[in-house]
CSV table of C-alpha atoms in Angstrom, one decimal:
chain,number,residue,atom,x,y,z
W,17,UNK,CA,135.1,-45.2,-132.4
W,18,UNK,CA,138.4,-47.3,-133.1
W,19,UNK,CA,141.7,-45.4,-131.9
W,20,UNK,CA,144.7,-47.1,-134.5
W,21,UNK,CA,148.3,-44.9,-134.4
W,22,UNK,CA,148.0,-41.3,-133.8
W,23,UNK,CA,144.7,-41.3,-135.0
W,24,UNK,CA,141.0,-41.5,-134.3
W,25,UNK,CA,139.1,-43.4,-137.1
W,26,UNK,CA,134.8,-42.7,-136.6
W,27,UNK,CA,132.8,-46.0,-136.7
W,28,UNK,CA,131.1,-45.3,-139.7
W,29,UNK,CA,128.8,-48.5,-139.3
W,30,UNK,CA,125.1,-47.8,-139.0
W,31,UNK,CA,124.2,-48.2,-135.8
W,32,UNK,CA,120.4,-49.9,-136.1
W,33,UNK,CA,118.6,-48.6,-133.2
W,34,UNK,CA,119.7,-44.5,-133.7
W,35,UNK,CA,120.1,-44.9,-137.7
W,36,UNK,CA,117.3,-42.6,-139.0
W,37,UNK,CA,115.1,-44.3,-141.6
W,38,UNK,CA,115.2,-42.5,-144.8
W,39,UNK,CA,112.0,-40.6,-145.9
W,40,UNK,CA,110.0,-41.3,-148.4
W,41,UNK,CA,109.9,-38.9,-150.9
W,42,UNK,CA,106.2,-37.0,-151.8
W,43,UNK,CA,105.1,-37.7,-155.1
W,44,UNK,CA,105.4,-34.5,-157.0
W,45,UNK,CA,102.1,-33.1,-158.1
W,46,UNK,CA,100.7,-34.0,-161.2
W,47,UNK,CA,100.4,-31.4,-164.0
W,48,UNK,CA,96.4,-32.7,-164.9
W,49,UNK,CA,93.8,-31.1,-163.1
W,50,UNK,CA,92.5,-32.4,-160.2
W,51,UNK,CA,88.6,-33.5,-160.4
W,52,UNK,CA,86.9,-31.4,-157.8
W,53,UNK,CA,84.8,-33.5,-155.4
W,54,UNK,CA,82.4,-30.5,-154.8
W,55,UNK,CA,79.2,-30.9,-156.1
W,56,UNK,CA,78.3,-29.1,-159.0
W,57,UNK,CA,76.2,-26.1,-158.8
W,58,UNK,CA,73.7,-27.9,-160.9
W,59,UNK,CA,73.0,-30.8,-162.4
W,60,UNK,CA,71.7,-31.9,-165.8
W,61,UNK,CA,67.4,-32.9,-165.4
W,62,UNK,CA,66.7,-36.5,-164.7
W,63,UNK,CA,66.8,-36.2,-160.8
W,64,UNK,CA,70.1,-36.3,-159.7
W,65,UNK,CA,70.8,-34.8,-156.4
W,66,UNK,CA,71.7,-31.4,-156.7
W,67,UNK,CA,73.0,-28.9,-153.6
W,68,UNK,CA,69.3,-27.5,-153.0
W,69,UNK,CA,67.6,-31.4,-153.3
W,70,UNK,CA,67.1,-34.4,-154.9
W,71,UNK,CA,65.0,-35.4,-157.8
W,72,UNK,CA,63.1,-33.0,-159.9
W,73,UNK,CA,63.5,-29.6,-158.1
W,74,UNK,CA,66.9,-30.5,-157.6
W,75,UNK,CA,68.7,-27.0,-158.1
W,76,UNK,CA,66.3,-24.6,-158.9
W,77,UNK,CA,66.7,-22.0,-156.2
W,78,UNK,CA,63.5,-20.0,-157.9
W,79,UNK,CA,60.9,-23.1,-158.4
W,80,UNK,CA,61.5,-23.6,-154.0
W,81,UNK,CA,61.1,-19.8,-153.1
W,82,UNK,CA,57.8,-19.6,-155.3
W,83,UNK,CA,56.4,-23.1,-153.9
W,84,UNK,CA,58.0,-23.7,-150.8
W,85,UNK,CA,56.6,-24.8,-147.8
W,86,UNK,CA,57.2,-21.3,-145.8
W,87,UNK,CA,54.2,-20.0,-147.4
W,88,UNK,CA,53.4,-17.8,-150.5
W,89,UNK,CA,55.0,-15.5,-152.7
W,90,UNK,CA,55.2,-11.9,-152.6
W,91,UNK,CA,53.4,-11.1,-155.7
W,92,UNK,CA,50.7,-14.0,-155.0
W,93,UNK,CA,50.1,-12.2,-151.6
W,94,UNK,CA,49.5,-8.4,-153.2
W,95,UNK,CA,47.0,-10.0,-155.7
W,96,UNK,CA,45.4,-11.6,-152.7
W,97,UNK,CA,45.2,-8.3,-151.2
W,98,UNK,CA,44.0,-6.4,-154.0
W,99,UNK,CA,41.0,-9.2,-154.6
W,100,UNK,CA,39.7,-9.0,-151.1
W,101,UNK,CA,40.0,-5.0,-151.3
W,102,UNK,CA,38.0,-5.3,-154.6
W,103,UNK,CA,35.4,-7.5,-153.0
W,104,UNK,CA,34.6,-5.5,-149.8
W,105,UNK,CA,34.1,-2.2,-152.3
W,106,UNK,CA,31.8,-4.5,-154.7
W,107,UNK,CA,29.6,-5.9,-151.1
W,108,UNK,CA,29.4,-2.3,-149.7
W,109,UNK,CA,28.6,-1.1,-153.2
W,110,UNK,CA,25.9,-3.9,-153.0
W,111,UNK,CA,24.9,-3.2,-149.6
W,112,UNK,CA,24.3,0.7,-150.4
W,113,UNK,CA,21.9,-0.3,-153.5
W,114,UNK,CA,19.9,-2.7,-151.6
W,115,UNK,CA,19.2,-0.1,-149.1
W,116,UNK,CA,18.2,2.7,-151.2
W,117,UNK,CA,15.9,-0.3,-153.3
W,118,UNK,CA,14.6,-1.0,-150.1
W,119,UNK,CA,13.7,2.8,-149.1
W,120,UNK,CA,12.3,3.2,-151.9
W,121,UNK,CA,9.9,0.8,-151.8
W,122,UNK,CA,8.8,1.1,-148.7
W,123,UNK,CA,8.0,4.8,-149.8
W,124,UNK,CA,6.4,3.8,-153.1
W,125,UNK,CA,3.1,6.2,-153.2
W,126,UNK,CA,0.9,2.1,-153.1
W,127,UNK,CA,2.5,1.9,-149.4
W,128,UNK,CA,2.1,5.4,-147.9
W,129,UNK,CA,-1.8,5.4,-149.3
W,130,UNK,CA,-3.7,4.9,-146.4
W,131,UNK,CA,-6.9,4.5,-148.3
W,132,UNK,CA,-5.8,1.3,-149.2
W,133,UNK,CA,-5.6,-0.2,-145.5
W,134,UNK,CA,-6.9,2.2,-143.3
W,135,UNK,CA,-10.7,1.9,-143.8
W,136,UNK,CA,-11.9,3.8,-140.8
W,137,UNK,CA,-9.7,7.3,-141.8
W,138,UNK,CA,-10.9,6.8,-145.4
W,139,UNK,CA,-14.7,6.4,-144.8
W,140,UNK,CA,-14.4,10.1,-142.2
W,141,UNK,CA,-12.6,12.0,-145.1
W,142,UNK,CA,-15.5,11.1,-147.9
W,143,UNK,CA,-17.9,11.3,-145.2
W,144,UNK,CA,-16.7,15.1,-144.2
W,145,UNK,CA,-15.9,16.1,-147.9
W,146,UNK,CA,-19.4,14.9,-149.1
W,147,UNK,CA,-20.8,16.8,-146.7
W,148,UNK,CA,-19.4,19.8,-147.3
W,149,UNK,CA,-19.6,19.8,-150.9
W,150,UNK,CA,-23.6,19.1,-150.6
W,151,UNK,CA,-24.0,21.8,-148.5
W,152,UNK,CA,-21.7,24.4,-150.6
W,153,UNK,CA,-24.0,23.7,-153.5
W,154,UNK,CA,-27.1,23.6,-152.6
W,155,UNK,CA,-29.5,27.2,-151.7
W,156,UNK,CA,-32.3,28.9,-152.3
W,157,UNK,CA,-33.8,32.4,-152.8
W,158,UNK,CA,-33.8,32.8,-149.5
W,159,UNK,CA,-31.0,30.9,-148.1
W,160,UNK,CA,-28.1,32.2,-150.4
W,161,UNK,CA,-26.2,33.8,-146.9
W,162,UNK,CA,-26.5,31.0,-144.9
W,163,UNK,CA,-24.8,29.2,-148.0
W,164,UNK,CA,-22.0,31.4,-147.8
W,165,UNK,CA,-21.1,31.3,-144.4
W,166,UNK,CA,-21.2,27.4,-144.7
W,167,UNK,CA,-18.5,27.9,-147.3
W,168,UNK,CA,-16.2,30.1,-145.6
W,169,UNK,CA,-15.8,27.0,-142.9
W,170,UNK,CA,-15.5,24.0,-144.8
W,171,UNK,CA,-13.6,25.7,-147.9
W,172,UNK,CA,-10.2,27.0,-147.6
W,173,UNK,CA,-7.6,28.8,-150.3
W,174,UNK,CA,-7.7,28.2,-153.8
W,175,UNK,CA,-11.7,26.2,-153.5
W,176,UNK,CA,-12.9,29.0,-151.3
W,177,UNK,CA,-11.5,31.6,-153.7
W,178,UNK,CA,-12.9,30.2,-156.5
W,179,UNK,CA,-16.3,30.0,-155.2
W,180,UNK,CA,-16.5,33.6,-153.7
W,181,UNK,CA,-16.0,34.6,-156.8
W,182,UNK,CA,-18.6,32.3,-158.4
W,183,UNK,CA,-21.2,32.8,-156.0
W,184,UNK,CA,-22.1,36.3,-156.3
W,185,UNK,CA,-23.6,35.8,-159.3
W,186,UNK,CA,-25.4,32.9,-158.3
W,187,UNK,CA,-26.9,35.3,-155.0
W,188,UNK,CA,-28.0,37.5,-157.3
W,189,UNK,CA,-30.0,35.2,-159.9
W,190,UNK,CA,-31.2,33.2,-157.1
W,191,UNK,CA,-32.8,36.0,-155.4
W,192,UNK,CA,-34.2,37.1,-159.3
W,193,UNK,CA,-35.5,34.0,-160.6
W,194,UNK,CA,-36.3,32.1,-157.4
W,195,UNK,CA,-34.0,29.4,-158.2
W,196,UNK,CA,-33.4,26.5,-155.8
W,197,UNK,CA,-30.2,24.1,-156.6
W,198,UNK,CA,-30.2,20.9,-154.5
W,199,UNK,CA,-26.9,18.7,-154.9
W,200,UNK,CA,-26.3,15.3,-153.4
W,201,UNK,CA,-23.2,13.3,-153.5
W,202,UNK,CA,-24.0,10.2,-155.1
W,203,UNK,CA,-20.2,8.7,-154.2
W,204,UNK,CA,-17.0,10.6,-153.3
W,205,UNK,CA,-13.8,8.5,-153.4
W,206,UNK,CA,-10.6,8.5,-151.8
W,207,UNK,CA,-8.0,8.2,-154.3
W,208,UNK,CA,-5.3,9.1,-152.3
W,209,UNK,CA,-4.8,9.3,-148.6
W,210,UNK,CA,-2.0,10.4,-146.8
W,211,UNK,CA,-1.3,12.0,-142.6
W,212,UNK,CA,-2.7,15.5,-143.7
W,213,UNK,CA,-3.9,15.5,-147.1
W,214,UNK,CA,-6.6,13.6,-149.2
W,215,UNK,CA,-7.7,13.8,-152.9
W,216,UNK,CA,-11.0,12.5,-154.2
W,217,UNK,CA,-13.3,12.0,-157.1
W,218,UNK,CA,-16.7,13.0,-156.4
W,219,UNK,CA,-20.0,12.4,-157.9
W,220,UNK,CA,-22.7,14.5,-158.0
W,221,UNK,CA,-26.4,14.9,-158.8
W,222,UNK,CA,-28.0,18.2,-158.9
W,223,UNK,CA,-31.2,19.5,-159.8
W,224,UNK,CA,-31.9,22.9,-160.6
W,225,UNK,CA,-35.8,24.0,-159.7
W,226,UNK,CA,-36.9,27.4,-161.4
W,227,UNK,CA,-40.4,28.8,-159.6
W,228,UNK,CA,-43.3,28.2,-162.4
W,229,UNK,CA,-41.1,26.0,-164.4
W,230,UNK,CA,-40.1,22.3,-164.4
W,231,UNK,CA,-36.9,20.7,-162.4
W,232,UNK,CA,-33.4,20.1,-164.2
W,233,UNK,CA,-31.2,17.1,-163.5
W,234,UNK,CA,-27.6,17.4,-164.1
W,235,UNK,CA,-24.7,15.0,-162.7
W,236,UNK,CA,-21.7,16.6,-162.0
W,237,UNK,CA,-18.1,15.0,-161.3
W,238,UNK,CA,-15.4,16.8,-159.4
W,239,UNK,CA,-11.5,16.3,-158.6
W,240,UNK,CA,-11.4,17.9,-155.2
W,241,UNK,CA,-8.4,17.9,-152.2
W,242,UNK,CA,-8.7,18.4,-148.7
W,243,UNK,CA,-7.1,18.7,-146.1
W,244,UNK,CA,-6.9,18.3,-142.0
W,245,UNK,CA,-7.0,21.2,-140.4
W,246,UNK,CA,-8.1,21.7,-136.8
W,247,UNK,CA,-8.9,18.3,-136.6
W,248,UNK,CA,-11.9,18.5,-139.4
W,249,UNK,CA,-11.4,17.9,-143.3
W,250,UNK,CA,-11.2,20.8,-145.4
W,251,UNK,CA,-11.6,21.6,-149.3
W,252,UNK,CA,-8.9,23.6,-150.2
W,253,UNK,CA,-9.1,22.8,-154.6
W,254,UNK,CA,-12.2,22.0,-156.7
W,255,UNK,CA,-11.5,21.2,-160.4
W,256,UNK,CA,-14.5,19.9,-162.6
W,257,UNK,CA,-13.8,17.1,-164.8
């Protein structure tokens, strides 16, 4: 500061090292819009990047959660789920039909015939059976009782009815006319041969003697089943064929 008469004059002068430089003044804001730098949600195809990628899945959100690489959709997984469901029913399904096939072959009537495998059982039941059946029908005038009482152990039910009924007439014209009836078995097959039961087809030859008068041949065939009782075969139905 300069002092002159009376009064105090301020040094005006700039004074370089505390003179304040100026500021530069902001540039005022332009009225065009500004070009966001953001990326665009998406992007037109041809593989430019995009803010889920690059290339050609840029940008479709959908296409990644379908296909991605943290394994399958929700939908795929249900139908996965239903398929294998379907498939166990269709293999238990299968499963339960093979084993009823199964049963029933194994219980077909071929398999559960023993006369077709075991020879031994087989050869005792015709053996047994054609014995009976010679004895039943064969007597004389003077043998018709101990006839019966043969009957009464190798016949049983339905046969032994039958034949009660059937043999007191034969008693009575045996006694009259002195008739004699021999009967052999000529074969008696096992049809059928199961644990307690057999059936057969018997032949027979009989011949019929009248006293004063010549003999009689007749064959005879018979459907007859037995079964075991007491350990021994028994005739329980004679039907002639």
């Amino acid at each position: 500061m300069k002092r002159t008469a009376g009064t105090t004059v301020r040094d005006t002068s700039p004074d370089p090292e505390t003179e304040e430089v100026p500021k530069t003044e902001e540039p005022r804001e332009s009225n065009e819009p500004r070009k966001s730098e953001e990326p665009r949600e998406s992007e037109e195809p041809g593989g430019h990047e995009g803010p889920h990628g690059d290339g050609e899945n840029a940008g479709n959100g959908e296409t990644e959660e379908a296909t991605g690489t943290t394994g399958t959709s929700p939908r795929r997984t249900r139908w996965l789920r239903v398929l294998a469901g379907v498939l166990t029913v269709a293999l238990l399904a299968t499963g339960a039909t093979l084993f009823v096939k199964g049963q029933r072959l194994r219980d077909t009537p071929a398999t559960s015939n023993h006369a077709l495998t075991d020879t031994e059982a087989t050869d005792r039941v015709s053996g047994e059976v054609g014995s009976a059946l010679s004895k039943v029908f064969s007597y004389g005038p003077r043998s018709t009782a101990a006839t019966k009482e043969t009957a009464k152990r190798v016949l049983a039910g339905k046969a032994l009815q039958q034949y009660a009924a059937l043999y007191g007439q034969v008693e009575k014209q045996a006694a009259d006319q002195k008739l004699t009836l021999t009967t052999q078995v000529v074969h008696a097959g096992v049809t059928r041969l199961g644990t307690g039961s057999a059936h057969l087809l018997v032949f027979l030859d009989q011949v019929y003697e009248r006293e004063g008068k010549a003999a009689t041949t007749a064959a005879a065939q018979l459907s007859v089943t037995a079964e075991l009782r007491g350990g021994r075969w028994v005739v329980v139905e004679i039907t002639s064929r």
